[in-house]
mmCIF file of N, CA, C and O in Angstrom:
data_model
loop_
_atom_site.group_PDB
_atom_site.id
_atom_site.type_symbol
_atom_site.label_atom_id
_atom_site.label_comp_id
_atom_site.label_asym_id
_atom_site.label_seq_id
_atom_site.Cartn_x
_atom_site.Cartn_y
_atom_site.Cartn_z
ATOM 1 N N UNK A 1 -16.352 -51.342 2.715
ATOM 2 C CA UNK A 1 -17.020 -51.373 1.431
ATOM 3 C C UNK A 1 -18.103 -50.299 1.415
ATOM 4 O O UNK A 1 -18.676 -49.967 2.450
ATOM 5 N N UNK A 2 -18.362 -49.814 0.250
ATOM 6 C CA UNK A 2 -19.350 -48.768 0.068
ATOM 7 C C UNK A 2 -20.380 -49.199 -0.960
ATOM 8 O O UNK A 2 -20.073 -49.964 -1.875
ATOM 9 N N UNK A 3 -21.597 -48.671 -0.823
ATOM 10 C CA UNK A 3 -22.647 -48.968 -1.780
ATOM 11 C C UNK A 3 -22.427 -48.126 -3.033
ATOM 12 O O UNK A 3 -22.166 -46.934 -2.945
ATOM 13 N N UNK A 4 -22.525 -48.759 -4.186
ATOM 14 C CA UNK A 4 -22.371 -48.063 -5.462
ATOM 15 C C UNK A 4 -23.506 -48.484 -6.393
ATOM 16 O O UNK A 4 -23.763 -49.680 -6.559
ATOM 17 N N UNK A 5 -24.183 -47.496 -6.964
ATOM 18 C CA UNK A 5 -25.222 -47.815 -7.938
ATOM 19 C C UNK A 5 -24.552 -48.239 -9.231
ATOM 20 O O UNK A 5 -23.393 -47.897 -9.497
ATOM 21 N N UNK A 6 -25.304 -48.993 -10.028
ATOM 22 C CA UNK A 6 -24.780 -49.442 -11.317
ATOM 23 C C UNK A 6 -25.646 -48.878 -12.422
ATOM 24 O O UNK A 6 -26.844 -49.112 -12.438
ATOM 25 N N UNK A 7 -25.041 -48.164 -13.307
ATOM 26 C CA UNK A 7 -25.779 -47.630 -14.450
ATOM 27 C C UNK A 7 -26.279 -48.795 -15.289
ATOM 28 O O UNK A 7 -25.587 -49.796 -15.459
ATOM 29 N N UNK A 8 -27.495 -48.685 -15.753
ATOM 30 C CA UNK A 8 -28.136 -49.683 -16.626
ATOM 31 C C UNK A 8 -28.552 -50.956 -15.885
ATOM 32 O O UNK A 8 -28.942 -51.929 -16.504
ATOM 33 N N UNK A 9 -28.426 -50.982 -14.551
ATOM 34 C CA UNK A 9 -28.859 -52.136 -13.767
ATOM 35 C C UNK A 9 -29.774 -51.660 -12.646
ATOM 36 O O UNK A 9 -29.598 -50.561 -12.122
ATOM 37 N N UNK A 10 -30.710 -52.513 -12.259
ATOM 38 C CA UNK A 10 -31.649 -52.151 -11.198
ATOM 39 C C UNK A 10 -31.074 -52.390 -9.807
ATOM 40 O O UNK A 10 -31.720 -52.114 -8.816
ATOM 41 N N UNK A 11 -29.882 -52.908 -9.715
ATOM 42 C CA UNK A 11 -29.286 -53.214 -8.417
ATOM 43 C C UNK A 11 -27.970 -52.469 -8.247
ATOM 44 O O UNK A 11 -27.405 -51.929 -9.195
ATOM 45 N N UNK A 12 -27.485 -52.445 -7.027
ATOM 46 C CA UNK A 12 -26.196 -51.844 -6.729
ATOM 47 C C UNK A 12 -25.251 -52.879 -6.153
ATOM 48 O O UNK A 12 -25.622 -54.040 -5.955
ATOM 49 N N UNK A 13 -24.062 -52.471 -5.901
ATOM 50 C CA UNK A 13 -23.034 -53.347 -5.362
ATOM 51 C C UNK A 13 -22.384 -52.696 -4.153
ATOM 52 O O UNK A 13 -22.382 -51.474 -4.004
ATOM 53 N N UNK A 14 -21.812 -53.537 -3.291
ATOM 54 C CA UNK A 14 -20.883 -53.058 -2.285
ATOM 55 C C UNK A 14 -19.504 -53.290 -2.876
ATOM 56 O O UNK A 14 -19.191 -54.386 -3.335
ATOM 57 N N UNK A 15 -18.684 -52.250 -2.886
ATOM 58 C CA UNK A 15 -17.367 -52.349 -3.510
ATOM 59 C C UNK A 15 -16.309 -51.717 -2.618
ATOM 60 O O UNK A 15 -16.593 -50.837 -1.806
ATOM 61 N N UNK A 16 -15.089 -52.168 -2.796
ATOM 62 C CA UNK A 16 -13.949 -51.584 -2.100
ATOM 63 C C UNK A 16 -13.671 -50.230 -2.740
ATOM 64 O O UNK A 16 -13.583 -50.117 -3.953
ATOM 65 N N UNK A 17 -13.555 -49.204 -1.922
ATOM 66 C CA UNK A 17 -13.284 -47.866 -2.431
ATOM 67 C C UNK A 17 -11.996 -47.289 -1.823
ATOM 68 O O UNK A 17 -11.902 -46.106 -1.554
ATOM 69 N N UNK A 18 -11.027 -48.148 -1.630
ATOM 70 C CA UNK A 18 -9.761 -47.685 -1.058
ATOM 71 C C UNK A 18 -9.132 -46.614 -1.932
ATOM 72 O O UNK A 18 -8.560 -45.642 -1.429
ATOM 73 N N UNK A 19 -9.247 -46.756 -3.242
ATOM 74 C CA UNK A 19 -8.618 -45.790 -4.143
ATOM 75 C C UNK A 19 -9.227 -44.397 -3.982
ATOM 76 O O UNK A 19 -8.548 -43.389 -4.191
ATOM 77 N N UNK A 20 -10.503 -44.316 -3.606
ATOM 78 C CA UNK A 20 -11.153 -43.024 -3.395
ATOM 79 C C UNK A 20 -10.577 -42.311 -2.173
ATOM 80 O O UNK A 20 -10.710 -41.098 -2.047
ATOM 81 N N UNK A 21 -9.951 -43.078 -1.274
ATOM 82 C CA UNK A 21 -9.333 -42.503 -0.086
ATOM 83 C C UNK A 21 -7.819 -42.367 -0.256
ATOM 84 O O UNK A 21 -7.099 -42.144 0.698
ATOM 85 N N UNK A 22 -7.337 -42.576 -1.491
ATOM 86 C CA UNK A 22 -5.910 -42.465 -1.765
ATOM 87 C C UNK A 22 -5.107 -43.645 -1.272
ATOM 88 O O UNK A 22 -3.901 -43.556 -1.098
ATOM 89 N N UNK A 23 -5.769 -44.774 -1.060
ATOM 90 C CA UNK A 23 -5.108 -45.978 -0.566
ATOM 91 C C UNK A 23 -5.112 -47.044 -1.659
ATOM 92 O O UNK A 23 -5.868 -46.956 -2.621
ATOM 93 N N UNK A 24 -4.302 -48.054 -1.487
ATOM 94 C CA UNK A 24 -4.285 -49.187 -2.393
ATOM 95 C C UNK A 24 -4.744 -50.413 -1.634
ATOM 96 O O UNK A 24 -4.197 -50.733 -0.575
ATOM 97 N N UNK A 25 -5.756 -51.089 -2.159
ATOM 98 C CA UNK A 25 -6.261 -52.314 -1.547
ATOM 99 C C UNK A 25 -5.578 -53.502 -2.217
ATOM 100 O O UNK A 25 -5.565 -53.600 -3.439
ATOM 101 N N UNK A 26 -5.007 -54.387 -1.417
ATOM 102 C CA UNK A 26 -4.303 -55.541 -1.975
ATOM 103 C C UNK A 26 -5.243 -56.636 -2.441
ATOM 104 O O UNK A 26 -4.852 -57.524 -3.181
ATOM 105 N N UNK A 27 -6.499 -56.580 -1.998
ATOM 106 C CA UNK A 27 -7.477 -57.604 -2.392
ATOM 107 C C UNK A 27 -8.851 -56.964 -2.569
ATOM 108 O O UNK A 27 -9.773 -57.234 -1.812
ATOM 109 N N UNK A 28 -9.006 -56.092 -3.579
ATOM 110 C CA UNK A 28 -10.297 -55.429 -3.758
ATOM 111 C C UNK A 28 -11.402 -56.433 -4.044
ATOM 112 O O UNK A 28 -11.190 -57.430 -4.734
ATOM 113 N N UNK A 29 -12.557 -56.184 -3.470
ATOM 114 C CA UNK A 29 -13.684 -57.103 -3.634
ATOM 115 C C UNK A 29 -14.943 -56.300 -3.903
ATOM 116 O O UNK A 29 -15.027 -55.122 -3.575
ATOM 117 N N UNK A 30 -15.916 -56.975 -4.500
ATOM 118 C CA UNK A 30 -17.226 -56.379 -4.747
ATOM 119 C C UNK A 30 -18.255 -57.494 -4.699
ATOM 120 O O UNK A 30 -17.939 -58.660 -4.973
ATOM 121 N N UNK A 31 -19.493 -57.141 -4.329
ATOM 122 C CA UNK A 31 -20.565 -58.123 -4.274
ATOM 123 C C UNK A 31 -21.887 -57.387 -4.444
ATOM 124 O O UNK A 31 -22.020 -56.240 -4.004
ATOM 125 N N UNK A 32 -22.845 -58.041 -5.077
ATOM 126 C CA UNK A 32 -24.152 -57.424 -5.265
ATOM 127 C C UNK A 32 -24.766 -57.123 -3.899
ATOM 128 O O UNK A 32 -24.798 -57.969 -3.013
ATOM 129 N N UNK A 33 -25.241 -55.903 -3.727
ATOM 130 C CA UNK A 33 -25.746 -55.437 -2.436
ATOM 131 C C UNK A 33 -26.897 -56.293 -1.917
ATOM 132 O O UNK A 33 -26.926 -56.649 -0.734
ATOM 133 N N UNK A 34 -27.847 -56.633 -2.764
ATOM 134 C CA UNK A 34 -29.002 -57.415 -2.302
ATOM 135 C C UNK A 34 -28.573 -58.785 -1.793
ATOM 136 O O UNK A 34 -29.143 -59.300 -0.834
ATOM 137 N N UNK A 35 -27.563 -59.380 -2.408
ATOM 138 C CA UNK A 35 -27.076 -60.679 -1.950
ATOM 139 C C UNK A 35 -26.429 -60.563 -0.576
ATOM 140 O O UNK A 35 -26.663 -61.383 0.310
ATOM 141 N N UNK A 36 -25.596 -59.554 -0.399
ATOM 142 C CA UNK A 36 -24.909 -59.392 0.876
ATOM 143 C C UNK A 36 -25.894 -59.048 1.986
ATOM 144 O O UNK A 36 -25.795 -59.578 3.093
ATOM 145 N N UNK A 37 -26.861 -58.182 1.691
ATOM 146 C CA UNK A 37 -27.886 -57.842 2.682
ATOM 147 C C UNK A 37 -28.659 -59.085 3.104
ATOM 148 O O UNK A 37 -28.878 -59.327 4.295
ATOM 149 N N UNK A 38 -29.090 -59.890 2.134
ATOM 150 C CA UNK A 38 -29.854 -61.103 2.439
ATOM 151 C C UNK A 38 -29.025 -62.088 3.255
ATOM 152 O O UNK A 38 -29.508 -62.668 4.229
ATOM 153 N N UNK A 39 -27.766 -62.272 2.882
ATOM 154 C CA UNK A 39 -26.865 -63.172 3.613
ATOM 155 C C UNK A 39 -26.721 -62.721 5.066
ATOM 156 O O UNK A 39 -26.856 -63.521 5.998
ATOM 157 N N UNK A 40 -26.459 -61.422 5.275
ATOM 158 C CA UNK A 40 -26.261 -60.904 6.632
ATOM 159 C C UNK A 40 -27.521 -61.068 7.472
ATOM 160 O O UNK A 40 -27.453 -61.486 8.633
ATOM 161 N N UNK A 41 -28.678 -60.780 6.907
ATOM 162 C CA UNK A 41 -29.937 -60.904 7.647
ATOM 163 C C UNK A 41 -30.238 -62.364 7.963
ATOM 164 O O UNK A 41 -30.644 -62.693 9.089
ATOM 165 N N UNK A 42 -30.017 -63.260 7.014
ATOM 166 C CA UNK A 42 -30.255 -64.695 7.258
ATOM 167 C C UNK A 42 -29.363 -65.220 8.376
ATOM 168 O O UNK A 42 -29.826 -65.942 9.262
ATOM 169 N N UNK A 43 -28.081 -64.874 8.340
ATOM 170 C CA UNK A 43 -27.157 -65.331 9.387
ATOM 171 C C UNK A 43 -27.528 -64.731 10.742
ATOM 172 O O UNK A 43 -27.465 -65.405 11.773
ATOM 173 N N UNK A 44 -27.924 -63.462 10.764
ATOM 174 C CA UNK A 44 -28.346 -62.798 11.988
ATOM 175 C C UNK A 44 -29.551 -63.521 12.581
ATOM 176 O O UNK A 44 -29.607 -63.773 13.786
ATOM 177 N N UNK A 45 -30.516 -63.856 11.745
ATOM 178 C CA UNK A 45 -31.709 -64.581 12.212
ATOM 179 C C UNK A 45 -31.337 -65.945 12.786
ATOM 180 O O UNK A 45 -31.934 -66.390 13.763
ATOM 181 N N UNK A 46 -30.368 -66.612 12.183
ATOM 182 C CA UNK A 46 -29.912 -67.915 12.703
ATOM 183 C C UNK A 46 -29.312 -67.748 14.100
ATOM 184 O O UNK A 46 -29.606 -68.520 15.001
ATOM 185 N N UNK A 47 -28.455 -66.754 14.267
ATOM 186 C CA UNK A 47 -27.758 -66.543 15.531
ATOM 187 C C UNK A 47 -28.724 -66.157 16.643
ATOM 188 O O UNK A 47 -28.664 -66.668 17.750
ATOM 189 N N UNK A 48 -29.649 -65.236 16.351
ATOM 190 C CA UNK A 48 -30.552 -64.732 17.372
ATOM 191 C C UNK A 48 -31.929 -65.391 17.352
ATOM 192 O O UNK A 48 -32.794 -65.013 18.139
ATOM 193 N N UNK A 49 -32.128 -66.356 16.480
ATOM 194 C CA UNK A 49 -33.411 -67.080 16.377
ATOM 195 C C UNK A 49 -34.579 -66.099 16.330
ATOM 196 O O UNK A 49 -35.556 -66.239 17.056
ATOM 197 N N UNK A 50 -34.470 -65.113 15.473
ATOM 198 C CA UNK A 50 -35.510 -64.101 15.335
ATOM 199 C C UNK A 50 -36.193 -64.221 13.976
ATOM 200 O O UNK A 50 -35.565 -64.605 13.003
ATOM 201 N N UNK A 51 -37.474 -63.915 13.948
ATOM 202 C CA UNK A 51 -38.223 -63.975 12.694
ATOM 203 C C UNK A 51 -38.779 -62.604 12.307
ATOM 204 O O UNK A 51 -39.335 -62.437 11.244
ATOM 205 N N UNK A 52 -38.641 -61.626 13.169
ATOM 206 C CA UNK A 52 -39.156 -60.282 12.901
ATOM 207 C C UNK A 52 -38.293 -59.551 11.896
ATOM 208 O O UNK A 52 -37.306 -60.068 11.373
ATOM 209 N N UNK A 53 -38.694 -58.307 11.652
ATOM 210 C CA UNK A 53 -37.949 -57.482 10.717
ATOM 211 C C UNK A 53 -36.543 -57.218 11.244
ATOM 212 O O UNK A 53 -36.335 -56.939 12.418
ATOM 213 N N UNK A 54 -35.576 -57.328 10.364
ATOM 214 C CA UNK A 54 -34.189 -57.031 10.695
ATOM 215 C C UNK A 54 -33.736 -55.938 9.734
ATOM 216 O O UNK A 54 -33.652 -56.160 8.535
ATOM 217 N N UNK A 55 -33.465 -54.772 10.271
ATOM 218 C CA UNK A 55 -33.060 -53.640 9.447
ATOM 219 C C UNK A 55 -31.540 -53.501 9.422
ATOM 220 O O UNK A 55 -30.836 -54.050 10.281
ATOM 221 N N UNK A 56 -31.060 -52.753 8.457
ATOM 222 C CA UNK A 56 -29.627 -52.478 8.364
ATOM 223 C C UNK A 56 -29.158 -51.762 9.629
ATOM 224 O O UNK A 56 -28.080 -52.045 10.148
ATOM 225 N N UNK A 57 -29.998 -50.858 10.155
ATOM 226 C CA UNK A 57 -29.646 -50.143 11.377
ATOM 227 C C UNK A 57 -29.468 -51.105 12.552
ATOM 228 O O UNK A 57 -28.555 -50.950 13.361
ATOM 229 N N UNK A 58 -30.341 -52.091 12.636
ATOM 230 C CA UNK A 58 -30.243 -53.083 13.722
ATOM 231 C C UNK A 58 -28.949 -53.885 13.604
ATOM 232 O O UNK A 58 -28.275 -54.146 14.604
ATOM 233 N N UNK A 59 -28.598 -54.263 12.387
ATOM 234 C CA UNK A 59 -27.346 -54.998 12.175
ATOM 235 C C UNK A 59 -26.149 -54.155 12.618
ATOM 236 O O UNK A 59 -25.243 -54.654 13.287
ATOM 237 N N UNK A 60 -26.161 -52.880 12.253
ATOM 238 C CA UNK A 60 -25.060 -51.996 12.634
ATOM 239 C C UNK A 60 -24.996 -51.798 14.141
ATOM 240 O O UNK A 60 -23.915 -51.814 14.730
ATOM 241 N N UNK A 61 -26.144 -51.607 14.773
ATOM 242 C CA UNK A 61 -26.190 -51.424 16.229
ATOM 243 C C UNK A 61 -25.632 -52.634 16.967
ATOM 244 O O UNK A 61 -24.980 -52.500 18.001
ATOM 245 N N UNK A 62 -25.886 -53.830 16.435
ATOM 246 C CA UNK A 62 -25.417 -55.056 17.081
ATOM 247 C C UNK A 62 -24.000 -55.444 16.665
ATOM 248 O O UNK A 62 -23.488 -56.476 17.087
ATOM 249 N N UNK A 63 -23.377 -54.631 15.833
ATOM 250 C CA UNK A 63 -21.979 -54.878 15.473
ATOM 251 C C UNK A 63 -21.774 -55.978 14.459
ATOM 252 O O UNK A 63 -20.718 -56.605 14.431
ATOM 253 N N UNK A 64 -22.760 -56.217 13.614
ATOM 254 C CA UNK A 64 -22.617 -57.249 12.585
ATOM 255 C C UNK A 64 -21.598 -56.785 11.549
ATOM 256 O O UNK A 64 -21.628 -55.652 11.088
ATOM 257 N N UNK A 65 -20.700 -57.685 11.184
ATOM 258 C CA UNK A 65 -19.699 -57.418 10.156
ATOM 259 C C UNK A 65 -19.622 -58.633 9.242
ATOM 260 O O UNK A 65 -19.593 -59.769 9.709
ATOM 261 N N UNK A 66 -19.585 -58.374 7.959
ATOM 262 C CA UNK A 66 -19.375 -59.434 6.978
ATOM 263 C C UNK A 66 -18.144 -59.052 6.173
ATOM 264 O O UNK A 66 -18.084 -57.975 5.587
ATOM 265 N N UNK A 67 -17.164 -59.923 6.175
ATOM 266 C CA UNK A 67 -15.959 -59.715 5.387
ATOM 267 C C UNK A 67 -16.134 -60.432 4.063
ATOM 268 O O UNK A 67 -16.561 -61.594 4.028
ATOM 269 N N UNK A 68 -15.813 -59.734 2.983
ATOM 270 C CA UNK A 68 -15.944 -60.297 1.643
ATOM 271 C C UNK A 68 -14.551 -60.469 1.069
ATOM 272 O O UNK A 68 -13.826 -59.496 0.878
ATOM 273 N N UNK A 69 -14.163 -61.716 0.822
ATOM 274 C CA UNK A 69 -12.858 -61.994 0.231
ATOM 275 C C UNK A 69 -12.928 -61.774 -1.279
ATOM 276 O O UNK A 69 -13.984 -61.895 -1.896
ATOM 277 N N UNK A 70 -11.806 -61.464 -1.850
ATOM 278 C CA UNK A 70 -11.736 -61.242 -3.287
ATOM 279 C C UNK A 70 -12.160 -62.503 -4.027
ATOM 280 O O UNK A 70 -11.761 -63.607 -3.687
ATOM 281 N N UNK A 71 -12.995 -62.332 -5.028
ATOM 282 C CA UNK A 71 -13.454 -63.451 -5.846
ATOM 283 C C UNK A 71 -12.696 -63.505 -7.145
ATOM 284 O O UNK A 71 -11.797 -62.714 -7.405
ATOM 285 N N UNK A 72 -13.095 -64.423 -7.979
ATOM 286 C CA UNK A 72 -12.442 -64.535 -9.281
ATOM 287 C C UNK A 72 -13.149 -63.635 -10.280
ATOM 288 O O UNK A 72 -14.327 -63.336 -10.141
ATOM 289 N N UNK A 73 -12.435 -63.208 -11.286
ATOM 290 C CA UNK A 73 -13.014 -62.362 -12.326
ATOM 291 C C UNK A 73 -13.729 -63.216 -13.359
ATOM 292 O O UNK A 73 -13.415 -64.388 -13.532
ATOM 293 N N UNK A 74 -14.656 -62.600 -14.056
ATOM 294 C CA UNK A 74 -15.365 -63.306 -15.128
ATOM 295 C C UNK A 74 -16.320 -64.340 -14.577
ATOM 296 O O UNK A 74 -16.821 -64.219 -13.476
ATOM 297 N N UNK A 75 -16.579 -65.342 -15.357
ATOM 298 C CA UNK A 75 -17.460 -66.416 -14.911
ATOM 299 C C UNK A 75 -18.666 -66.556 -15.803
ATOM 300 O O UNK A 75 -18.929 -65.736 -16.669
ATOM 301 N N UNK A 76 -19.403 -67.608 -15.598
ATOM 302 C CA UNK A 76 -20.559 -67.902 -16.425
ATOM 303 C C UNK A 76 -21.859 -67.650 -15.703
ATOM 304 O O UNK A 76 -21.912 -66.937 -14.697
ATOM 305 N N UNK A 77 -22.923 -68.268 -16.198
ATOM 306 C CA UNK A 77 -24.264 -68.051 -15.639
ATOM 307 C C UNK A 77 -24.400 -68.436 -14.170
ATOM 308 O O UNK A 77 -25.241 -67.884 -13.468
ATOM 309 N N UNK A 78 -23.576 -69.330 -13.675
ATOM 310 C CA UNK A 78 -23.665 -69.733 -12.267
ATOM 311 C C UNK A 78 -23.392 -68.565 -11.326
ATOM 312 O O UNK A 78 -23.842 -68.549 -10.196
ATOM 313 N N UNK A 79 -22.688 -67.551 -11.797
ATOM 314 C CA UNK A 79 -22.401 -66.378 -10.963
ATOM 315 C C UNK A 79 -23.633 -65.527 -10.740
ATOM 316 O O UNK A 79 -23.672 -64.709 -9.844
ATOM 317 N N UNK A 80 -24.673 -65.719 -11.561
ATOM 318 C CA UNK A 80 -25.895 -64.935 -11.429
ATOM 319 C C UNK A 80 -26.873 -65.550 -10.433
ATOM 320 O O UNK A 80 -27.873 -64.942 -10.100
ATOM 321 N N UNK A 81 -26.572 -66.758 -9.947
ATOM 322 C CA UNK A 81 -27.482 -67.486 -9.062
ATOM 323 C C UNK A 81 -27.464 -66.966 -7.627
ATOM 324 O O UNK A 81 -28.407 -67.172 -6.885
ATOM 325 N N UNK A 82 -26.413 -66.323 -7.236
ATOM 326 C CA UNK A 82 -26.296 -65.848 -5.867
ATOM 327 C C UNK A 82 -24.846 -65.766 -5.459
ATOM 328 O O UNK A 82 -23.954 -66.090 -6.231
ATOM 329 N N UNK A 83 -24.600 -65.337 -4.227
ATOM 330 C CA UNK A 83 -23.218 -65.129 -3.800
ATOM 331 C C UNK A 83 -22.484 -66.439 -3.554
ATOM 332 O O UNK A 83 -23.082 -67.452 -3.204
ATOM 333 N N UNK A 84 -21.189 -66.382 -3.725
ATOM 334 C CA UNK A 84 -20.314 -67.486 -3.349
ATOM 335 C C UNK A 84 -20.053 -67.308 -1.855
ATOM 336 O O UNK A 84 -19.198 -66.525 -1.455
ATOM 337 N N UNK A 85 -20.839 -68.006 -1.028
ATOM 338 C CA UNK A 85 -20.757 -67.788 0.423
ATOM 339 C C UNK A 85 -19.422 -68.224 1.015
ATOM 340 O O UNK A 85 -19.106 -67.843 2.138
ATOM 341 N N UNK A 86 -18.620 -68.982 0.261
ATOM 342 C CA UNK A 86 -17.294 -69.341 0.770
ATOM 343 C C UNK A 86 -16.401 -68.099 0.854
ATOM 344 O O UNK A 86 -15.394 -68.110 1.543
ATOM 345 N N UNK A 87 -16.778 -67.006 0.184
ATOM 346 C CA UNK A 87 -16.033 -65.747 0.229
ATOM 347 C C UNK A 87 -16.436 -64.880 1.413
ATOM 348 O O UNK A 87 -15.827 -63.858 1.668
ATOM 349 N N UNK A 88 -17.482 -65.264 2.144
ATOM 350 C CA UNK A 88 -18.055 -64.411 3.180
ATOM 351 C C UNK A 88 -17.747 -64.933 4.574
ATOM 352 O O UNK A 88 -17.840 -66.128 4.838
ATOM 353 N N UNK A 89 -17.405 -64.021 5.472
ATOM 354 C CA UNK A 89 -17.185 -64.351 6.873
ATOM 355 C C UNK A 89 -18.092 -63.457 7.703
ATOM 356 O O UNK A 89 -18.001 -62.230 7.623
ATOM 357 N N UNK A 90 -18.960 -64.066 8.505
ATOM 358 C CA UNK A 90 -19.939 -63.350 9.319
ATOM 359 C C UNK A 90 -19.438 -63.270 10.748
ATOM 360 O O UNK A 90 -18.959 -64.254 11.304
ATOM 361 N N UNK A 91 -19.557 -62.090 11.354
ATOM 362 C CA UNK A 91 -19.149 -61.920 12.750
ATOM 363 C C UNK A 91 -20.046 -60.890 13.418
ATOM 364 O O UNK A 91 -20.579 -59.996 12.761
ATOM 365 N N UNK A 92 -20.217 -61.038 14.723
ATOM 366 C CA UNK A 92 -20.953 -60.061 15.530
ATOM 367 C C UNK A 92 -19.987 -59.605 16.613
ATOM 368 O O UNK A 92 -19.422 -60.428 17.329
ATOM 369 N N UNK A 93 -19.829 -58.310 16.732
ATOM 370 C CA UNK A 93 -18.850 -57.744 17.665
ATOM 371 C C UNK A 93 -19.079 -58.191 19.107
ATOM 372 O O UNK A 93 -18.158 -58.347 19.871
ATOM 373 N N UNK A 94 -20.338 -58.446 19.468
ATOM 374 C CA UNK A 94 -20.663 -58.825 20.852
ATOM 375 C C UNK A 94 -20.494 -60.298 21.125
ATOM 376 O O UNK A 94 -20.675 -60.762 22.218
ATOM 377 N N UNK A 95 -20.205 -61.072 20.094
ATOM 378 C CA UNK A 95 -19.982 -62.503 20.276
ATOM 379 C C UNK A 95 -18.827 -62.930 19.388
ATOM 380 O O UNK A 95 -18.257 -62.130 18.678
ATOM 381 N N UNK A 96 -18.509 -64.200 19.395
ATOM 382 C CA UNK A 96 -17.395 -64.689 18.591
ATOM 383 C C UNK A 96 -17.838 -64.847 17.145
ATOM 384 O O UNK A 96 -19.001 -64.822 16.818
ATOM 385 N N UNK A 97 -16.882 -65.026 16.271
ATOM 386 C CA UNK A 97 -17.141 -65.205 14.841
ATOM 387 C C UNK A 97 -18.003 -66.427 14.615
ATOM 388 O O UNK A 97 -17.872 -67.443 15.296
ATOM 389 N N UNK A 98 -18.904 -66.349 13.667
ATOM 390 C CA UNK A 98 -19.833 -67.434 13.352
ATOM 391 C C UNK A 98 -19.374 -68.143 12.096
ATOM 392 O O UNK A 98 -18.987 -67.571 11.155
#
């Protein structure tokens, strides 16, 4: 997934960009960047019992990966409350899936 800014919005999204590489994604997904960042940092803090600053660089160095499954299109106001965490799978390369 790649970060993409959104015109007319103060936030960006992580989106599947397979088409930009000439590929076809069978399950394209997108999620608001701030939600995914917060989810990854919260899960990382749970695993490592840390309260200090957790940067994106630190997550990458430790092999953190979050898989985002395709969600449903459309929806109502409940979609603005935060991510559907049932779509997210957290894993750290140095340990087993969480």
